[in-house]
PDB file of C-alpha atoms and ligand atoms in Angstrom:
ATOM      1  CA  UNK W   1       0.411   5.421  14.254  1.00  0.00           C
ATOM      2  CA  UNK W   2      -0.748   4.385  17.843  1.00  0.00           C
ATOM      3  CA  UNK W   3      -4.507   4.360  16.280  1.00  0.00           C
ATOM      4  CA  UNK W   4      -4.260   1.985  13.444  1.00  0.00           C
ATOM      5  CA  UNK W   5      -2.377  -0.414  15.658  1.00  0.00           C
ATOM      6  CA  UNK W   6      -4.986   0.417  18.585  1.00  0.00           C
ATOM      7  CA  UNK W   7      -7.855  -0.915  16.025  1.00  0.00           C
ATOM      8  CA  UNK W   8      -5.718  -4.143  14.209  1.00  0.00           C
ATOM      9  CA  UNK W   9      -5.845  -5.622  17.903  1.00  0.00           C
ATOM     10  CA  UNK W  10      -8.622  -4.748  18.677  1.00  0.00           C
ATOM     11  CA  UNK W  11     -10.323  -5.960  15.279  1.00  0.00           C
ATOM     12  CA  UNK W  12      -7.356  -7.740  12.992  1.00  0.00           C
ATOM     13  CA  UNK W  13      -8.107 -11.860  13.137  1.00  0.00           C
ATOM     14  CA  UNK W  14      -5.368 -13.960  12.576  1.00  0.00           C
ATOM     15  CA  UNK W  15      -5.600 -16.272   9.290  1.00  0.00           C
ATOM     16  CA  UNK W  16      -2.147 -17.980   9.691  1.00  0.00           C
ATOM     17  CA  UNK W  17       1.719 -17.284  10.383  1.00  0.00           C
ATOM     18  CA  UNK W  18       1.838 -15.244   7.029  1.00  0.00           C
ATOM     19  CA  UNK W  19      -1.617 -13.667   6.592  1.00  0.00           C
ATOM     20  CA  UNK W  20      -4.661 -10.520   8.906  1.00  0.00           C
ATOM     21  CA  UNK W  21      -7.766 -10.452   8.167  1.00  0.00           C
ATOM     22  CA  UNK W  22      -9.024  -6.278   8.945  1.00  0.00           C
ATOM     23  CA  UNK W  23     -12.056  -6.532   6.940  1.00  0.00           C
ATOM     24  CA  UNK W  24     -13.947  -4.567   9.036  1.00  0.00           C
ATOM     25  CA  UNK W  25     -12.324  -1.419   8.629  1.00  0.00           C
ATOM     26  CA  UNK W  26      -9.470  -1.738   5.466  1.00  0.00           C
ATOM     27  CA  UNK W  27     -10.184  -4.354   3.524  1.00  0.00           C
ATOM     28  CA  UNK W  28     -14.217  -4.689   3.130  1.00  0.00           C
ATOM     29  CA  UNK W  29     -15.496  -2.408   5.169  1.00  0.00           C
ATOM     30  CA  UNK W  30     -14.020   0.664   5.424  1.00  0.00           C
ATOM     31  CA  UNK W  31     -13.783   3.212   8.651  1.00  0.00           C
ATOM     32  CA  UNK W  32     -13.802   6.890   6.970  1.00  0.00           C
ATOM     33  CA  UNK W  33     -12.523   8.226  10.588  1.00  0.00           C
ATOM     34  CA  UNK W  34      -9.211   5.751  10.514  1.00  0.00           C
ATOM     35  CA  UNK W  35      -8.315   6.403   6.603  1.00  0.00           C
ATOM     36  CA  UNK W  36      -8.607   9.743   6.653  1.00  0.00           C
ATOM     37  CA  UNK W  37      -6.242   9.802  10.006  1.00  0.00           C
ATOM     38  CA  UNK W  38      -3.770   7.610   8.068  1.00  0.00           C
ATOM     39  CA  UNK W  39      -4.328  10.148   4.932  1.00  0.00           C
ATOM     40  CA  UNK W  40      -3.330  12.540   6.743  1.00  0.00           C
ATOM     41  CA  UNK W  41      -0.214  10.753   8.513  1.00  0.00           C
ATOM     42  CA  UNK W  42       0.998   9.980   4.984  1.00  0.00           C
ATOM     43  CA  UNK W  43       0.369  13.681   4.705  1.00  0.00           C
ATOM     44  CA  UNK W  44       2.592  14.619   6.905  1.00  0.00           C
ATOM     45  CA  UNK W  45       5.401  12.130   6.457  1.00  0.00           C
ATOM     46  CA  UNK W  46       5.736  12.828   2.322  1.00  0.00           C
ATOM     47  CA  UNK W  47       4.394  16.215   2.516  1.00  0.00           C
ATOM     48  CA  UNK W  48       8.265  17.523   1.597  1.00  0.00           C
ATOM     49  CA  UNK W  49       8.422  15.686  -1.090  1.00  0.00           C
ATOM     50  CA  UNK W  50       6.738  17.434  -3.726  1.00  0.00           C
ATOM     51  CA  UNK W  51       4.159  14.813  -4.750  1.00  0.00           C
ATOM     52  CA  UNK W  52       2.527  15.514  -7.857  1.00  0.00           C
ATOM     53  CA  UNK W  53       0.329  12.044  -7.944  1.00  0.00           C
ATOM     54  CA  UNK W  54      -0.737   8.997  -5.858  1.00  0.00           C
ATOM     55  CA  UNK W  55      -0.678   5.709  -7.518  1.00  0.00           C
ATOM     56  CA  UNK W  56      -2.304   2.375  -6.166  1.00  0.00           C
ATOM     57  CA  UNK W  57      -3.765  -0.360  -7.014  1.00  0.00           C
ATOM     58  CA  UNK W  58      -7.617  -1.467  -6.650  1.00  0.00           C
ATOM     59  CA  UNK W  59      -8.693  -1.801  -4.796  1.00  0.00           C
ATOM     60  CA  UNK W  60      -7.992  -1.933  -0.632  1.00  0.00           C
ATOM     61  CA  UNK W  61      -5.183   0.585  -1.617  1.00  0.00           C
ATOM     62  CA  UNK W  62      -7.585   3.078  -3.004  1.00  0.00           C
ATOM     63  CA  UNK W  63      -9.739   4.644   0.489  1.00  0.00           C
ATOM     64  CA  UNK W  64      -6.470   4.843   2.403  1.00  0.00           C
ATOM     65  CA  UNK W  65      -4.884   6.702  -1.475  1.00  0.00           C
ATOM     66  CA  UNK W  66      -7.863   9.307  -1.406  1.00  0.00           C
ATOM     67  CA  UNK W  67      -7.757  10.349   1.649  1.00  0.00           C
ATOM     68  CA  UNK W  68      -3.938  10.906   0.814  1.00  0.00           C
ATOM     69  CA  UNK W  69      -4.511  12.766  -1.905  1.00  0.00           C
ATOM     70  CA  UNK W  70      -6.888  14.531  -0.160  1.00  0.00           C
ATOM     71  CA  UNK W  71      -4.636  15.862   2.137  1.00  0.00           C
ATOM     72  CA  UNK W  72      -1.443  16.754   0.078  1.00  0.00           C
ATOM     73  CA  UNK W  73      -4.047  17.926  -2.994  1.00  0.00           C
ATOM     74  CA  UNK W  74      -2.712  15.799  -5.794  1.00  0.00           C
ATOM     75  CA  UNK W  75      -4.577  13.184  -8.016  1.00  0.00           C
ATOM     76  CA  UNK W  76      -4.872  10.118  -7.484  1.00  0.00           C
ATOM     77  CA  UNK W  77      -4.624   7.313  -9.640  1.00  0.00           C
ATOM     78  CA  UNK W  78      -5.384   3.526  -8.803  1.00  0.00           C
ATOM     79  CA  UNK W  79      -4.468   0.183 -11.386  1.00  0.00           C
ATOM     80  CA  UNK W  80      -6.813  -2.268 -12.422  1.00  0.00           C
ATOM     81  CA  UNK W  81      -6.091  -5.848 -11.871  1.00  0.00           C
ATOM     82  CA  UNK W  82      -8.976  -6.738 -14.161  1.00  0.00           C
ATOM     83  CA  UNK W  83      -9.622  -5.967 -17.804  1.00  0.00           C
ATOM     84  CA  UNK W  84     -11.645  -3.044 -18.444  1.00  0.00           C
ATOM     85  CA  UNK W  85     -13.791  -2.306 -22.039  1.00  0.00           C
ATOM     86  CA  UNK W  86     -13.411   1.436 -20.959  1.00  0.00           C
ATOM     87  CA  UNK W  87      -9.163   1.501 -20.344  1.00  0.00           C
ATOM     88  CA  UNK W  88      -7.994   0.305 -23.897  1.00  0.00           C
ATOM     89  CA  UNK W  89      -5.496   2.626 -25.337  1.00  0.00           C
ATOM     90  CA  UNK W  90      -1.962   3.133 -23.681  1.00  0.00           C
ATOM     91  CA  UNK W  91      -1.892   1.228 -21.609  1.00  0.00           C
ATOM     92  CA  UNK W  92       1.324   1.173 -19.180  1.00  0.00           C
ATOM     93  CA  UNK W  93       1.459  -2.948 -17.501  1.00  0.00           C
ATOM     94  CA  UNK W  94       3.072  -5.480 -14.941  1.00  0.00           C
ATOM     95  CA  UNK W  95       2.908  -8.450 -14.256  1.00  0.00           C
ATOM     96  CA  UNK W  96       2.193  -9.301 -10.340  1.00  0.00           C
ATOM     97  CA  UNK W  97       1.543 -12.129  -8.168  1.00  0.00           C
ATOM     98  CA  UNK W  98      -1.077 -12.052  -5.829  1.00  0.00           C
ATOM     99  CA  UNK W  99      -0.413 -13.272  -1.996  1.00  0.00           C
ATOM    100  CA  UNK W 100      -3.296 -13.217  -1.257  1.00  0.00           C
ATOM    101  CA  UNK W 101      -5.130 -15.576  -4.664  1.00  0.00           C
ATOM    102  CA  UNK W 102      -1.768 -17.214  -5.268  1.00  0.00           C
ATOM    103  CA  UNK W 103      -1.798 -16.152  -9.617  1.00  0.00           C
ATOM    104  CA  UNK W 104      -0.605 -13.899 -11.208  1.00  0.00           C
ATOM    105  CA  UNK W 105      -1.735 -10.861 -13.372  1.00  0.00           C
ATOM    106  CA  UNK W 106      -1.433  -8.113 -15.320  1.00  0.00           C
ATOM    107  CA  UNK W 107      -2.375  -4.822 -13.417  1.00  0.00           C
ATOM    108  CA  UNK W 108      -2.088  -1.456 -15.836  1.00  0.00           C
ATOM    109  CA  UNK W 109      -2.506   2.305 -16.010  1.00  0.00           C
ATOM    110  CA  UNK W 110      -3.826   4.206 -19.061  1.00  0.00           C
ATOM    111  CA  UNK W 111      -0.338   5.838 -20.219  1.00  0.00           C
ATOM    112  CA  UNK W 112      -2.394   9.479 -20.308  1.00  0.00           C
ATOM    113  CA  UNK W 113      -2.569   9.396 -16.590  1.00  0.00           C
ATOM    114  CA  UNK W 114       0.487  10.144 -16.039  1.00  0.00           C
ATOM    115  CA  UNK W 115       3.814  12.474 -17.769  1.00  0.00           C
ATOM    116  CA  UNK W 116       7.905  11.958 -17.576  1.00  0.00           C
ATOM    117  CA  UNK W 117       6.742  15.255 -14.799  1.00  0.00           C
ATOM    118  CA  UNK W 118       4.702  13.454 -12.062  1.00  0.00           C
ATOM    119  CA  UNK W 119       7.077  12.734  -8.687  1.00  0.00           C
ATOM    120  CA  UNK W 120       5.036   9.862  -7.636  1.00  0.00           C
ATOM    121  CA  UNK W 121       3.786   8.884  -4.425  1.00  0.00           C
ATOM    122  CA  UNK W 122       2.908   4.645  -4.396  1.00  0.00           C
ATOM    123  CA  UNK W 123       0.289   4.041  -1.981  1.00  0.00           C
ATOM    124  CA  UNK W 124      -0.909   0.288  -0.276  1.00  0.00           C
ATOM    125  CA  UNK W 125      -2.893  -1.861   2.283  1.00  0.00           C
ATOM    126  CA  UNK W 126      -0.373  -4.256   3.079  1.00  0.00           C
ATOM    127  CA  UNK W 127       3.322  -4.801   1.767  1.00  0.00           C
ATOM    128  CA  UNK W 128       4.616  -8.675   1.739  1.00  0.00           C
ATOM    129  CA  UNK W 129       6.603  -9.598  -0.389  1.00  0.00           C
ATOM    130  CA  UNK W 130       6.677  -7.032  -2.050  1.00  0.00           C
ATOM    131  CA  UNK W 131       5.606  -7.649  -6.041  1.00  0.00           C
ATOM    132  CA  UNK W 132       2.039  -5.303  -6.057  1.00  0.00           C
ATOM    133  CA  UNK W 133       4.571  -2.121  -4.905  1.00  0.00           C
ATOM    134  CA  UNK W 134       7.008  -3.237  -6.979  1.00  0.00           C
ATOM    135  CA  UNK W 135       4.597  -3.378 -10.001  1.00  0.00           C
ATOM    136  CA  UNK W 136       3.603  -0.398  -9.032  1.00  0.00           C
ATOM    137  CA  UNK W 137       7.181   1.123  -9.405  1.00  0.00           C
ATOM    138  CA  UNK W 138       7.494  -0.202 -12.487  1.00  0.00           C
ATOM    139  CA  UNK W 139       4.217   0.765 -14.224  1.00  0.00           C
ATOM    140  CA  UNK W 140       6.229   4.668 -13.178  1.00  0.00           C
ATOM    141  CA  UNK W 141       9.017   4.466 -13.862  1.00  0.00           C
ATOM    142  CA  UNK W 142       7.472   3.301 -17.490  1.00  0.00           C
ATOM    143  CA  UNK W 143       6.138   6.197 -17.749  1.00  0.00           C
ATOM    144  CA  UNK W 144       8.984   8.355 -17.037  1.00  0.00           C
ATOM    145  CA  UNK W 145       7.946  10.089 -13.918  1.00  0.00           C
ATOM    146  CA  UNK W 146       9.640   9.599 -10.696  1.00  0.00           C
ATOM    147  CA  UNK W 147       8.803   8.015  -7.620  1.00  0.00           C
ATOM    148  CA  UNK W 148       9.469   9.721  -4.379  1.00  0.00           C
ATOM    149  CA  UNK W 149       8.229   7.455  -1.925  1.00  0.00           C
ATOM    150  CA  UNK W 150       6.043   4.291  -0.936  1.00  0.00           C
ATOM    151  CA  UNK W 151       3.485   4.957   1.613  1.00  0.00           C
ATOM    152  CA  UNK W 152       2.000   1.253   3.547  1.00  0.00           C
ATOM    153  CA  UNK W 153      -0.513   0.716   6.006  1.00  0.00           C
ATOM    154  CA  UNK W 154       0.199  -2.329   7.401  1.00  0.00           C
ATOM    155  CA  UNK W 155       3.731  -4.069   6.889  1.00  0.00           C
ATOM    156  CA  UNK W 156       4.884  -7.701   8.017  1.00  0.00           C
ATOM    157  CA  UNK W 157       8.276  -7.233   8.781  1.00  0.00           C
ATOM    158  CA  UNK W 158       8.646 -10.567   8.886  1.00  0.00           C
ATOM    159  CA  UNK W 159       8.967 -10.910   4.814  1.00  0.00           C
ATOM    160  CA  UNK W 160      10.989  -9.961   2.733  1.00  0.00           C
ATOM    161  CA  UNK W 161       8.812  -7.368   1.038  1.00  0.00           C
ATOM    162  CA  UNK W 162      10.142  -4.405   3.128  1.00  0.00           C
ATOM    163  CA  UNK W 163      14.320  -5.446   1.904  1.00  0.00           C
ATOM    164  CA  UNK W 164      13.158  -5.533  -1.558  1.00  0.00           C
ATOM    165  CA  UNK W 165      11.708  -2.220  -1.456  1.00  0.00           C
ATOM    166  CA  UNK W 166      14.462  -0.425   0.804  1.00  0.00           C
ATOM    167  CA  UNK W 167      16.904  -2.458  -2.052  1.00  0.00           C
ATOM    168  CA  UNK W 168      14.959  -0.015  -5.555  1.00  0.00           C
ATOM    169  CA  UNK W 169      16.824   3.074  -2.534  1.00  0.00           C
ATOM    170  CA  UNK W 170      13.215   4.007  -2.709  1.00  0.00           C
ATOM    171  CA  UNK W 171      11.316   5.724   0.542  1.00  0.00           C
ATOM    172  CA  UNK W 172       9.820   3.390   2.410  1.00  0.00           C
ATOM    173  CA  UNK W 173       7.398   4.572   5.708  1.00  0.00           C
ATOM    174  CA  UNK W 174       4.822   2.111   6.654  1.00  0.00           C
ATOM    175  CA  UNK W 175       2.395   3.356   9.910  1.00  0.00           C
ATOM    176  CA  UNK W 176       1.635  -0.293  10.918  1.00  0.00           C
ATOM    177  CA  UNK W 177       4.712  -2.678  10.886  1.00  0.00           C
ATOM    178  CA  UNK W 178       4.295  -6.305  12.825  1.00  0.00           C
ATOM    179  CA  UNK W 179       7.272  -8.054  13.507  1.00  0.00           C
ATOM    180  CA  UNK W 180       4.814 -11.668  13.944  1.00  0.00           C
ATOM    181  CA  UNK W 181       1.548 -13.040  13.270  1.00  0.00           C
ATOM    182  CA  UNK W 182       2.929 -16.461  15.337  1.00  0.00           C
ATOM    183  CA  UNK W 183       0.502 -17.499  18.402  1.00  0.00           C
ATOM    184  CA  UNK W 184      -2.607 -16.576  16.936  1.00  0.00           C
ATOM    185  CA  UNK W 185      -0.949 -13.486  17.946  1.00  0.00           C
ATOM    186  CA  UNK W 186      -0.066  -9.635  16.664  1.00  0.00           C
ATOM    187  CA  UNK W 187       3.301  -8.502  17.437  1.00  0.00           C
ATOM    188  CA  UNK W 188       4.201  -5.081  16.764  1.00  0.00           C
ATOM    189  CA  UNK W 189       8.452  -4.648  16.006  1.00  0.00           C
ATOM    190  CA  UNK W 190       9.337  -2.442  18.113  1.00  0.00           C
ATOM    191  CA  UNK W 191      10.713   0.767  16.841  1.00  0.00           C
ATOM    192  CA  UNK W 192      14.075   2.480  17.790  1.00  0.00           C
ATOM    193  CA  UNK W 193      12.668   5.944  18.344  1.00  0.00           C
ATOM    194  CA  UNK W 194      15.599   9.204  17.751  1.00  0.00           C
TER     195      UNK W 194
HETATM  196  P1  5GP U 201       2.568  -7.941  -2.679  1.00  0.00           P
HETATM  197  O1  5GP U 201       2.813  -8.198  -2.913  1.00  0.00           O
HETATM  198  O2  5GP U 201       3.357  -7.521  -1.354  1.00  0.00           O
HETATM  199  O3  5GP U 201       3.401 -10.251  -1.470  1.00  0.00           O
HETATM  200  O4  5GP U 201       2.140  -8.738  -1.088  1.00  0.00           O
HETATM  201  C1  5GP U 201       0.379  -7.159  -0.630  1.00  0.00           C
HETATM  202  C2  5GP U 201      -1.067  -7.338  -1.620  1.00  0.00           C
HETATM  203  O5  5GP U 201      -1.146  -8.587  -1.302  1.00  0.00           O
HETATM  204  C3  5GP U 201      -1.771  -5.870  -1.212  1.00  0.00           C
HETATM  205  O6  5GP U 201      -2.021  -5.130  -1.977  1.00  0.00           O
HETATM  206  C4  5GP U 201      -2.430  -6.827  -0.119  1.00  0.00           C
HETATM  207  O7  5GP U 201      -3.747  -7.209  -1.250  1.00  0.00           O
HETATM  208  C5  5GP U 201      -1.942  -7.854   0.075  1.00  0.00           C
HETATM  209  N1  5GP U 201      -2.088  -9.075   1.239  1.00  0.00           N
HETATM  210  C6  5GP U 201      -0.730  -9.397   0.990  1.00  0.00           C
HETATM  211  N2  5GP U 201      -0.300  -9.511   2.411  1.00  0.00           N
HETATM  212  C7  5GP U 201      -1.861 -10.025   3.042  1.00  0.00           C
HETATM  213  C8  5GP U 201      -2.198 -10.326   4.607  1.00  0.00           C
HETATM  214  O8  5GP U 201      -1.869 -10.060   5.547  1.00  0.00           O
HETATM  215  N3  5GP U 201      -3.949  -9.386   3.992  1.00  0.00           N
HETATM  216  C9  5GP U 201      -4.365  -8.779   3.549  1.00  0.00           C
HETATM  217  N4  5GP U 201      -6.332  -8.807   3.995  1.00  0.00           N
HETATM  218  N5  5GP U 201      -3.781  -8.271   2.466  1.00  0.00           N
HETATM  219  C10 5GP U 201      -1.901  -8.833   2.254  1.00  0.00           C
END
């Protein structure tokens, strides 16, 4: 997605060879126009899949997921990372190691928001080693629902998340794929178009 790649080039900050900061449009301040375009892109990629629900994780997955939900006309559920007084009964959970915080945490979705008839599109902001996406897939499967696809805004293709998700046999679509962050520079994967 060219608009997203240009934004990453113009506003992204390479913090290390493994971490990209995009706080001006995705992870802190949010660019609604860009998020709408991201939602439209996910919607056009997955519209033939019969999506009934989108599942994401707080907090940075919510903006792109809501825009995709708006365009696909389906509700959006986000997994909580923190315990909440209102999130008490019948929880589906997964243990996720956070790439950015370097800690293990339990993510949770109330079972009442997923049913075995659901055909779920999982969306997240970044794909690094695939832990967050795999945790979400596990929760959807615990509910007896099906995952029809995974939509990622920014994939760091030099880490092993993409391979792990491909091994699950689930369709993965990433809107920007980064080959390297070496030398303080973002290099995108050269994708061969058929
Ligand atoms: P994974 O679970 O695939 O290892 O990492 C994905 C999660 O870690 C995403 O939900 C995202 O919040 C965070 N993350 C991973 N890599 C980066 C990065 O380079 N920059 C930012 N801002 N977040 C990242």
